[in-house]
Amino acid sequence: MTNDPILAGVVGSPIAHSLSPLIHGEWLRRAGINGRYDAIEIEPGYEPFKIGMDELRRRGFRGVNVTLPHKENALQYADAAAPVAKQAGAANTLIFEDASVKALNTDVSGFTTSLKQAGIELGEVKNSTVLGAGGAARGVVAALACSGRGAVTIFNRTKEKAEAIAALYENVTAQDWDRCPRALLKTDLLVNTTSLGMTSNPALEIDIADLPRSAAVADIVYAPLETSLLRAAKERGLKVVDGLDMLMHQAAPGFEAWFGSKPVIDNELRELLVTELERRKQ
Ligand code: ATR
């Protein structure tokens, strides 16, 4: 018998701001599991990522969540990947097994569930507009392109990155960033996956006056919780989905795989995260 805690964590750069340790720490506490979930900084690039993962496996970690800028590296590092991670070309959850590593993309299900809870069924969305083409966009586009039957348009500052994602799907196209305002007229669902609007990043400057009154707006940024995009959408009376819901839902499958217990996502957990975000503002 050993009393060593079960180990897991989140890797990225920067990582100090991550709320994932709070989520997993709360679930560990509730389930009474002897476990630890650490935030680990790994500098950008595949080589540092590989060295970091090899080291964590040596130390006995069961797996990690992966965030900016390593979601594509995570897929490359894994020996096997869930179909949805392969399709998205990115992974946010790694499960370390004895001799191999499995990659999941739970951003896809996390995003889909957060929309569903807000009363948005992807199958009913005709035209979606995605801002950004980084690792998070890959999960969001996979959800929109595969569950939805409509058209998806990606706008990204670096158009080549949007084109690389669009090439994976029949119903996805890439457009120049500055053409975005015109697309809003026909948009049913607008999703920001860029890091614009996040605390200490530049603002996302977009005028959403042209969005139809029936449109919904989702922002994966959760710090601040009410981004200027979501505030503008609320002021117009549009349905909004904030980044915390997606964050909580994407966390659950990893927790279950590493710690062997199905976690509960409830208002109490959300309040814990909101309180922490408020504390950080002071
Ligand atoms: P993540 O894995 O969270 O998606 P990422 O891969 O670093 O993070 O992607 C960040 C996204 O925000 C990218 O789409 C990026 O655009 P580029 O592909 O052109 O870099 C976008 N982004 C970041 N800063 C931006 C800015 N100042 N203006 C426009 N887009 C920006």
PDB file of N, CA and C in Angstrom, residues 164-253:
ATOM      1  N   ALA A 164      -5.999  26.542 -42.929  1.00  0.00           N
ATOM      2  CA  ALA A 164      -5.567  25.181 -42.553  1.00  0.00           C
ATOM      3  C   ALA A 164      -6.699  24.443 -41.837  1.00  0.00           C
ATOM      4  N   ILE A 165      -7.469  25.155 -41.031  1.00  0.00           N
ATOM      5  CA  ILE A 165      -8.602  24.497 -40.343  1.00  0.00           C
ATOM      6  C   ILE A 165      -9.737  24.242 -41.345  1.00  0.00           C
ATOM      7  N   ALA A 166     -10.011  25.249 -42.171  1.00  0.00           N
ATOM      8  CA  ALA A 166     -11.115  25.117 -43.138  1.00  0.00           C
ATOM      9  C   ALA A 166     -10.891  23.923 -44.067  1.00  0.00           C
ATOM     10  N   ALA A 167      -9.632  23.637 -44.379  1.00  0.00           N
ATOM     11  CA  ALA A 167      -9.312  22.543 -45.305  1.00  0.00           C
ATOM     12  C   ALA A 167      -9.726  21.177 -44.742  1.00  0.00           C
ATOM     13  N   LEU A 168      -9.997  21.117 -43.434  1.00  0.00           N
ATOM     14  CA  LEU A 168     -10.361  19.839 -42.816  1.00  0.00           C
ATOM     15  C   LEU A 168     -11.843  19.498 -42.990  1.00  0.00           C
ATOM     16  N   TYR A 169     -12.635  20.479 -43.422  1.00  0.00           N
ATOM     17  CA  TYR A 169     -14.097  20.282 -43.453  1.00  0.00           C
ATOM     18  C   TYR A 169     -14.690  20.798 -44.766  1.00  0.00           C
ATOM     19  N   GLU A 170     -15.829  20.211 -45.146  1.00  0.00           N
ATOM     20  CA  GLU A 170     -16.501  20.677 -46.367  1.00  0.00           C
ATOM     21  C   GLU A 170     -17.281  21.958 -46.139  1.00  0.00           C
ATOM     22  N   ASN A 171     -17.804  22.121 -44.924  1.00  0.00           N
ATOM     23  CA  ASN A 171     -18.711  23.249 -44.665  1.00  0.00           C
ATOM     24  C   ASN A 171     -18.034  24.417 -43.936  1.00  0.00           C
ATOM     25  N   VAL A 172     -16.710  24.481 -43.994  1.00  0.00           N
ATOM     26  CA  VAL A 172     -15.986  25.565 -43.307  1.00  0.00           C
ATOM     27  C   VAL A 172     -15.165  26.368 -44.309  1.00  0.00           C
ATOM     28  N   THR A 173     -15.248  27.699 -44.226  1.00  0.00           N
ATOM     29  CA  THR A 173     -14.416  28.543 -45.095  1.00  0.00           C
ATOM     30  C   THR A 173     -13.630  29.540 -44.251  1.00  0.00           C
ATOM     31  N   ALA A 174     -12.536  30.027 -44.834  1.00  0.00           N
ATOM     32  CA  ALA A 174     -11.674  31.005 -44.153  1.00  0.00           C
ATOM     33  C   ALA A 174     -11.806  32.347 -44.858  1.00  0.00           C
ATOM     34  N   GLN A 175     -11.819  33.411 -44.067  1.00  0.00           N
ATOM     35  CA  GLN A 175     -11.963  34.755 -44.642  1.00  0.00           C
ATOM     36  C   GLN A 175     -10.973  35.711 -44.003  1.00  0.00           C
ATOM     37  N   ASP A 176     -10.721  36.818 -44.708  1.00  0.00           N
ATOM     38  CA  ASP A 176      -9.867  37.865 -44.137  1.00  0.00           C
ATOM     39  C   ASP A 176     -10.549  38.477 -42.923  1.00  0.00           C
ATOM     40  N   TRP A 177      -9.760  38.762 -41.911  1.00  0.00           N
ATOM     41  CA  TRP A 177     -10.235  39.344 -40.651  1.00  0.00           C
ATOM     42  C   TRP A 177     -11.101  40.578 -40.892  1.00  0.00           C
ATOM     43  N   ASP A 178     -10.667  41.452 -41.800  1.00  0.00           N
ATOM     44  CA  ASP A 178     -11.400  42.718 -41.966  1.00  0.00           C
ATOM     45  C   ASP A 178     -12.717  42.560 -42.734  1.00  0.00           C
ATOM     46  N   ARG A 179     -13.020  41.358 -43.219  1.00  0.00           N
ATOM     47  CA  ARG A 179     -14.323  41.153 -43.878  1.00  0.00           C
ATOM     48  C   ARG A 179     -15.383  40.728 -42.870  1.00  0.00           C
ATOM     49  N   CYS A 180     -14.957  40.540 -41.618  1.00  0.00           N
ATOM     50  CA  CYS A 180     -15.861  40.005 -40.600  1.00  0.00           C
ATOM     51  C   CYS A 180     -17.152  40.808 -40.427  1.00  0.00           C
ATOM     52  N   PRO A 181     -17.075  42.144 -40.306  1.00  0.00           N
ATOM     53  CA  PRO A 181     -18.308  42.888 -40.043  1.00  0.00           C
ATOM     54  C   PRO A 181     -19.443  42.548 -41.014  1.00  0.00           C
ATOM     55  N   ARG A 182     -19.120  42.322 -42.284  1.00  0.00           N
ATOM     56  CA  ARG A 182     -20.174  42.035 -43.259  1.00  0.00           C
ATOM     57  C   ARG A 182     -20.839  40.677 -43.009  1.00  0.00           C
ATOM     58  N   ALA A 183     -20.055  39.735 -42.492  1.00  0.00           N
ATOM     59  CA  ALA A 183     -20.586  38.383 -42.266  1.00  0.00           C
ATOM     60  C   ALA A 183     -21.589  38.353 -41.126  1.00  0.00           C
ATOM     61  N   LEU A 184     -21.538  39.366 -40.255  1.00  0.00           N
ATOM     62  CA  LEU A 184     -22.393  39.330 -39.066  1.00  0.00           C
ATOM     63  C   LEU A 184     -23.883  39.386 -39.423  1.00  0.00           C
ATOM     64  N   LEU A 185     -24.192  40.010 -40.535  1.00  0.00           N
ATOM     65  CA  LEU A 185     -25.591  40.132 -40.961  1.00  0.00           C
ATOM     66  C   LEU A 185     -26.289  38.775 -41.059  1.00  0.00           C
ATOM     67  N   LYS A 186     -25.518  37.756 -41.447  1.00  0.00           N
ATOM     68  CA  LYS A 186     -26.113  36.427 -41.664  1.00  0.00           C
ATOM     69  C   LYS A 186     -25.737  35.431 -40.568  1.00  0.00           C
ATOM     70  N   THR A 187     -25.132  35.929 -39.473  1.00  0.00           N
ATOM     71  CA  THR A 187     -24.613  35.020 -38.448  1.00  0.00           C
ATOM     72  C   THR A 187     -25.672  34.658 -37.400  1.00  0.00           C
ATOM     73  N   ASP A 188     -25.822  33.349 -37.151  1.00  0.00           N
ATOM     74  CA  ASP A 188     -26.739  32.905 -36.085  1.00  0.00           C
ATOM     75  C   ASP A 188     -25.990  32.706 -34.780  1.00  0.00           C
ATOM     76  N   LEU A 189     -24.707  32.341 -34.897  1.00  0.00           N
ATOM     77  CA  LEU A 189     -23.888  32.118 -33.701  1.00  0.00           C
ATOM     78  C   LEU A 189     -22.490  32.682 -33.943  1.00  0.00           C
ATOM     79  N   LEU A 190     -22.088  33.618 -33.079  1.00  0.00           N
ATOM     80  CA  LEU A 190     -20.753  34.217 -33.171  1.00  0.00           C
ATOM     81  C   LEU A 190     -19.922  33.708 -31.995  1.00  0.00           C
ATOM     82  N   VAL A 191     -18.726  33.179 -32.290  1.00  0.00           N
ATOM     83  CA  VAL A 191     -17.882  32.649 -31.216  1.00  0.00           C
ATOM     84  C   VAL A 191     -16.509  33.311 -31.260  1.00  0.00           C
ATOM     85  N   ASN A 192     -16.109  33.918 -30.156  1.00  0.00           N
ATOM     86  CA  ASN A 192     -14.742  34.428 -30.070  1.00  0.00           C
ATOM     87  C   ASN A 192     -13.840  33.362 -29.470  1.00  0.00           C
ATOM     88  N   THR A 193     -12.848  32.928 -30.245  1.00  0.00           N
ATOM     89  CA  THR A 193     -11.856  31.979 -29.702  1.00  0.00           C
ATOM     90  C   THR A 193     -10.478  32.633 -29.625  1.00  0.00           C
ATOM     91  N   THR A 194     -10.402  33.921 -29.937  1.00  0.00           N
ATOM     92  CA  THR A 194      -9.097  34.591 -29.832  1.00  0.00           C
ATOM     93  C   THR A 194      -8.843  34.945 -28.372  1.00  0.00           C
ATOM     94  N   SER A 195      -7.622  35.368 -28.116  1.00  0.00           N
ATOM     95  CA  SER A 195      -7.287  35.788 -26.751  1.00  0.00           C
ATOM     96  C   SER A 195      -7.566  37.276 -26.558  1.00  0.00           C
ATOM     97  N   LEU A 196      -8.187  37.899 -27.560  1.00  0.00           N
ATOM     98  CA  LEU A 196      -8.508  39.326 -27.437  1.00  0.00           C
ATOM     99  C   LEU A 196      -9.643  39.510 -26.441  1.00  0.00           C
ATOM    100  N   GLY A 197      -9.501  40.525 -25.584  1.00  0.00           N
ATOM    101  CA  GLY A 197     -10.538  40.777 -24.581  1.00  0.00           C
ATOM    102  C   GLY A 197     -10.188  40.165 -23.241  1.00  0.00           C
ATOM    103  N   MET A 198      -9.175  39.282 -23.236  1.00  0.00           N
ATOM    104  CA  MET A 198      -8.729  38.669 -21.978  1.00  0.00           C
ATOM    105  C   MET A 198      -7.978  39.735 -21.173  1.00  0.00           C
ATOM    106  N   THR A 199      -8.069  39.665 -19.862  1.00  0.00           N
ATOM    107  CA  THR A 199      -7.372  40.610 -18.987  1.00  0.00           C
ATOM    108  C   THR A 199      -5.919  40.768 -19.443  1.00  0.00           C
ATOM    109  N   SER A 200      -5.485  42.002 -19.562  1.00  0.00           N
ATOM    110  CA  SER A 200      -4.127  42.380 -19.985  1.00  0.00           C
ATOM    111  C   SER A 200      -3.802  42.087 -21.453  1.00  0.00           C
ATOM    112  N   ASN A 201      -4.809  41.709 -22.244  1.00  0.00           N
ATOM    113  CA  ASN A 201      -4.635  41.609 -23.707  1.00  0.00           C
ATOM    114  C   ASN A 201      -5.396  42.758 -24.360  1.00  0.00           C
ATOM    115  N   PRO A 202      -5.073  43.056 -25.629  1.00  0.00           N
ATOM    116  CA  PRO A 202      -5.851  44.097 -26.301  1.00  0.00           C
ATOM    117  C   PRO A 202      -7.334  43.712 -26.373  1.00  0.00           C
ATOM    118  N   ALA A 203      -8.177  44.720 -26.531  1.00  0.00           N
ATOM    119  CA  ALA A 203      -9.624  44.466 -26.609  1.00  0.00           C
ATOM    120  C   ALA A 203      -9.982  43.856 -27.957  1.00  0.00           C
ATOM    121  N   LEU A 204     -11.092  43.131 -27.980  1.00  0.00           N
ATOM    122  CA  LEU A 204     -11.635  42.656 -29.260  1.00  0.00           C
ATOM    123  C   LEU A 204     -12.519  43.770 -29.785  1.00  0.00           C
ATOM    124  N   GLU A 205     -12.063  44.392 -30.854  1.00  0.00           N
ATOM    125  CA  GLU A 205     -12.835  45.535 -31.359  1.00  0.00           C
ATOM    126  C   GLU A 205     -13.746  45.072 -32.476  1.00  0.00           C
ATOM    127  N   ILE A 206     -14.984  44.876 -32.135  1.00  0.00           N
ATOM    128  CA  ILE A 206     -15.940  44.406 -33.136  1.00  0.00           C
ATOM    129  C   ILE A 206     -17.298  45.029 -32.825  1.00  0.00           C
ATOM    130  N   ASP A 207     -17.934  45.517 -33.869  1.00  0.00           N
ATOM    131  CA  ASP A 207     -19.257  46.120 -33.695  1.00  0.00           C
ATOM    132  C   ASP A 207     -20.293  45.064 -34.077  1.00  0.00           C
ATOM    133  N   ILE A 208     -21.102  44.656 -33.102  1.00  0.00           N
ATOM    134  CA  ILE A 208     -22.038  43.553 -33.386  1.00  0.00           C
ATOM    135  C   ILE A 208     -23.451  44.047 -33.695  1.00  0.00           C
ATOM    136  N   ALA A 209     -23.547  45.328 -34.034  1.00  0.00           N
ATOM    137  CA  ALA A 209     -24.876  45.905 -34.311  1.00  0.00           C
ATOM    138  C   ALA A 209     -25.596  45.172 -35.441  1.00  0.00           C
ATOM    139  N   ASP A 210     -24.843  44.580 -36.370  1.00  0.00           N
ATOM    140  CA  ASP A 210     -25.467  43.921 -37.519  1.00  0.00           C
ATOM    141  C   ASP A 210     -25.916  42.484 -37.244  1.00  0.00           C
ATOM    142  N   LEU A 211     -25.584  41.945 -36.081  1.00  0.00           N
ATOM    143  CA  LEU A 211     -26.034  40.573 -35.793  1.00  0.00           C
ATOM    144  C   LEU A 211     -27.559  40.541 -35.732  1.00  0.00           C
ATOM    145  N   PRO A 212     -28.179  39.514 -36.305  1.00  0.00           N
ATOM    146  CA  PRO A 212     -29.644  39.408 -36.211  1.00  0.00           C
ATOM    147  C   PRO A 212     -30.092  39.339 -34.746  1.00  0.00           C
ATOM    148  N   ARG A 213     -31.337  39.733 -34.490  1.00  0.00           N
ATOM    149  CA  ARG A 213     -31.845  39.740 -33.106  1.00  0.00           C
ATOM    150  C   ARG A 213     -31.933  38.339 -32.507  1.00  0.00           C
ATOM    151  N   SER A 214     -31.980  37.331 -33.397  1.00  0.00           N
ATOM    152  CA  SER A 214     -32.073  35.943 -32.922  1.00  0.00           C
ATOM    153  C   SER A 214     -30.698  35.304 -32.699  1.00  0.00           C
ATOM    154  N   ALA A 215     -29.623  36.046 -32.950  1.00  0.00           N
ATOM    155  CA  ALA A 215     -28.281  35.460 -32.873  1.00  0.00           C
ATOM    156  C   ALA A 215     -27.856  35.218 -31.424  1.00  0.00           C
ATOM    157  N   ALA A 216     -26.900  34.309 -31.268  1.00  0.00           N
ATOM    158  CA  ALA A 216     -26.290  34.060 -29.954  1.00  0.00           C
ATOM    159  C   ALA A 216     -24.795  34.351 -30.063  1.00  0.00           C
ATOM    160  N   VAL A 217     -24.202  34.706 -28.920  1.00  0.00           N
ATOM    161  CA  VAL A 217     -22.776  35.042 -28.899  1.00  0.00           C
ATOM    162  C   VAL A 217     -22.086  34.257 -27.787  1.00  0.00           C
ATOM    163  N   ALA A 218     -20.982  33.572 -28.140  1.00  0.00           N
ATOM    164  CA  ALA A 218     -20.205  32.835 -27.138  1.00  0.00           C
ATOM    165  C   ALA A 218     -18.783  33.370 -27.131  1.00  0.00           C
ATOM    166  N   ASP A 219     -18.206  33.440 -25.935  1.00  0.00           N
ATOM    167  CA  ASP A 219     -16.819  33.902 -25.826  1.00  0.00           C
ATOM    168  C   ASP A 219     -16.086  32.889 -24.968  1.00  0.00           C
ATOM    169  N   ILE A 220     -14.972  32.383 -25.471  1.00  0.00           N
ATOM    170  CA  ILE A 220     -14.266  31.392 -24.643  1.00  0.00           C
ATOM    171  C   ILE A 220     -13.386  32.062 -23.599  1.00  0.00           C
ATOM    172  N   VAL A 221     -13.204  33.372 -23.714  1.00  0.00           N
ATOM    173  CA  VAL A 221     -12.449  34.102 -22.685  1.00  0.00           C
ATOM    174  C   VAL A 221     -13.294  34.125 -21.399  1.00  0.00           C
ATOM    175  N   TYR A 222     -12.679  33.816 -20.249  1.00  0.00           N
ATOM    176  CA  TYR A 222     -13.451  33.856 -18.989  1.00  0.00           C
ATOM    177  C   TYR A 222     -12.872  34.816 -17.965  1.00  0.00           C
ATOM    178  N   ALA A 223     -11.768  35.471 -18.306  1.00  0.00           N
ATOM    179  CA  ALA A 223     -11.218  36.486 -17.400  1.00  0.00           C
ATOM    180  C   ALA A 223     -10.958  37.753 -18.212  1.00  0.00           C
ATOM    181  N   PRO A 224     -11.840  38.740 -18.169  1.00  0.00           N
ATOM    182  CA  PRO A 224     -13.001  38.856 -17.298  1.00  0.00           C
ATOM    183  C   PRO A 224     -14.159  37.966 -17.759  1.00  0.00           C
ATOM    184  N   LEU A 225     -15.038  37.666 -16.822  1.00  0.00           N
ATOM    185  CA  LEU A 225     -16.169  36.807 -17.130  1.00  0.00           C
ATOM    186  C   LEU A 225     -17.112  37.470 -18.136  1.00  0.00           C
ATOM    187  N   GLU A 226     -17.345  38.764 -17.907  1.00  0.00           N
ATOM    188  CA  GLU A 226     -18.173  39.478 -18.886  1.00  0.00           C
ATOM    189  C   GLU A 226     -17.248  40.305 -19.779  1.00  0.00           C
ATOM    190  N   THR A 227     -16.900  39.739 -20.920  1.00  0.00           N
ATOM    191  CA  THR A 227     -16.027  40.457 -21.858  1.00  0.00           C
ATOM    192  C   THR A 227     -16.835  41.579 -22.503  1.00  0.00           C
ATOM    193  N   SER A 228     -16.137  42.505 -23.160  1.00  0.00           N
ATOM    194  CA  SER A 228     -16.885  43.599 -23.792  1.00  0.00           C
ATOM    195  C   SER A 228     -17.787  43.048 -24.896  1.00  0.00           C
ATOM    196  N   LEU A 229     -17.367  41.932 -25.513  1.00  0.00           N
ATOM    197  CA  LEU A 229     -18.215  41.298 -26.541  1.00  0.00           C
ATOM    198  C   LEU A 229     -19.524  40.808 -25.921  1.00  0.00           C
ATOM    199  N   LEU A 230     -19.432  40.120 -24.785  1.00  0.00           N
ATOM    200  CA  LEU A 230     -20.642  39.592 -24.154  1.00  0.00           C
ATOM    201  C   LEU A 230     -21.515  40.717 -23.601  1.00  0.00           C
ATOM    202  N   ARG A 231     -20.849  41.766 -23.091  1.00  0.00           N
ATOM    203  CA  ARG A 231     -21.633  42.898 -22.578  1.00  0.00           C
ATOM    204  C   ARG A 231     -22.449  43.531 -23.704  1.00  0.00           C
ATOM    205  N   ALA A 232     -21.784  43.730 -24.855  1.00  0.00           N
ATOM    206  CA  ALA A 232     -22.484  44.336 -26.000  1.00  0.00           C
ATOM    207  C   ALA A 232     -23.636  43.443 -26.454  1.00  0.00           C
ATOM    208  N   ALA A 233     -23.405  42.116 -26.412  1.00  0.00           N
ATOM    209  CA  ALA A 233     -24.458  41.178 -26.833  1.00  0.00           C
ATOM    210  C   ALA A 233     -25.637  41.231 -25.862  1.00  0.00           C
ATOM    211  N   LYS A 234     -25.334  41.289 -24.560  1.00  0.00           N
ATOM    212  CA  LYS A 234     -26.407  41.361 -23.554  1.00  0.00           C
ATOM    213  C   LYS A 234     -27.206  42.637 -23.729  1.00  0.00           C
ATOM    214  N   GLU A 235     -26.481  43.733 -23.966  1.00  0.00           N
ATOM    215  CA  GLU A 235     -27.172  45.022 -24.140  1.00  0.00           C
ATOM    216  C   GLU A 235     -28.153  44.972 -25.300  1.00  0.00           C
ATOM    217  N   ARG A 236     -27.819  44.153 -26.309  1.00  0.00           N
ATOM    218  CA  ARG A 236     -28.730  44.010 -27.444  1.00  0.00           C
ATOM    219  C   ARG A 236     -29.800  42.941 -27.191  1.00  0.00           C
ATOM    220  N   GLY A 237     -29.723  42.294 -26.030  1.00  0.00           N
ATOM    221  CA  GLY A 237     -30.726  41.276 -25.698  1.00  0.00           C
ATOM    222  C   GLY A 237     -30.456  39.937 -26.361  1.00  0.00           C
ATOM    223  N   LEU A 238     -29.221  39.709 -26.823  1.00  0.00           N
ATOM    224  CA  LEU A 238     -28.898  38.439 -27.473  1.00  0.00           C
ATOM    225  C   LEU A 238     -28.555  37.390 -26.411  1.00  0.00           C
ATOM    226  N   LYS A 239     -28.720  36.141 -26.794  1.00  0.00           N
ATOM    227  CA  LYS A 239     -28.353  35.037 -25.900  1.00  0.00           C
ATOM    228  C   LYS A 239     -26.824  34.978 -25.803  1.00  0.00           C
ATOM    229  N   VAL A 240     -26.279  34.801 -24.593  1.00  0.00           N
ATOM    230  CA  VAL A 240     -24.817  34.745 -24.467  1.00  0.00           C
ATOM    231  C   VAL A 240     -24.370  33.492 -23.708  1.00  0.00           C
ATOM    232  N   VAL A 241     -23.165  33.027 -24.048  1.00  0.00           N
ATOM    233  CA  VAL A 241     -22.557  31.875 -23.366  1.00  0.00           C
ATOM    234  C   VAL A 241     -21.148  32.302 -22.977  1.00  0.00           C
ATOM    235  N   ASP A 242     -20.830  32.249 -21.674  1.00  0.00           N
ATOM    236  CA  ASP A 242     -19.494  32.698 -21.275  1.00  0.00           C
ATOM    237  C   ASP A 242     -18.505  31.531 -21.202  1.00  0.00           C
ATOM    238  N   GLY A 243     -17.231  31.888 -21.039  1.00  0.00           N
ATOM    239  CA  GLY A 243     -16.164  30.891 -21.113  1.00  0.00           C
ATOM    240  C   GLY A 243     -16.087  29.945 -19.930  1.00  0.00           C
ATOM    241  N   LEU A 244     -16.717  30.305 -18.807  1.00  0.00           N
ATOM    242  CA  LEU A 244     -16.614  29.433 -17.623  1.00  0.00           C
ATOM    243  C   LEU A 244     -17.335  28.109 -17.821  1.00  0.00           C
ATOM    244  N   ASP A 245     -18.480  28.159 -18.493  1.00  0.00           N
ATOM    245  CA  ASP A 245     -19.243  26.923 -18.696  1.00  0.00           C
ATOM    246  C   ASP A 245     -18.442  25.926 -19.518  1.00  0.00           C
ATOM    247  N   MET A 246     -17.827  26.435 -20.596  1.00  0.00           N
ATOM    248  CA  MET A 246     -17.021  25.544 -21.435  1.00  0.00           C
ATOM    249  C   MET A 246     -15.834  25.003 -20.639  1.00  0.00           C
ATOM    250  N   LEU A 247     -15.231  25.881 -19.838  1.00  0.00           N
ATOM    251  CA  LEU A 247     -14.069  25.471 -19.032  1.00  0.00           C
ATOM    252  C   LEU A 247     -14.432  24.328 -18.076  1.00  0.00           C
ATOM    253  N   MET A 248     -15.567  24.461 -17.398  1.00  0.00           N
ATOM    254  CA  MET A 248     -15.968  23.419 -16.442  1.00  0.00           C
ATOM    255  C   MET A 248     -16.281  22.107 -17.166  1.00  0.00           C
ATOM    256  N   HIS A 249     -16.990  22.223 -18.285  1.00  0.00           N
ATOM    257  CA  HIS A 249     -17.393  20.998 -18.986  1.00  0.00           C
ATOM    258  C   HIS A 249     -16.214  20.294 -19.653  1.00  0.00           C
ATOM    259  N   GLN A 250     -15.238  21.072 -20.157  1.00  0.00           N
ATOM    260  CA  GLN A 250     -14.100  20.385 -20.783  1.00  0.00           C
ATOM    261  C   GLN A 250     -13.234  19.680 -19.737  1.00  0.00           C
ATOM    262  N   ALA A 251     -13.347  20.105 -18.479  1.00  0.00           N
ATOM    263  CA  ALA A 251     -12.481  19.540 -17.430  1.00  0.00           C
ATOM    264  C   ALA A 251     -12.929  18.150 -16.978  1.00  0.00           C
ATOM    265  N   ALA A 252     -14.220  17.866 -17.074  1.00  0.00           N
ATOM    266  CA  ALA A 252     -14.773  16.659 -16.447  1.00  0.00           C
ATOM    267  C   ALA A 252     -14.199  15.327 -16.980  1.00  0.00           C
ATOM    268  N   PRO A 253     -14.079  15.134 -18.307  1.00  0.00           N
ATOM    269  CA  PRO A 253     -13.599  13.811 -18.763  1.00  0.00           C
ATOM    270  C   PRO A 253     -12.189  13.481 -18.272  1.00  0.00           C
TER     271      PRO A 253
END
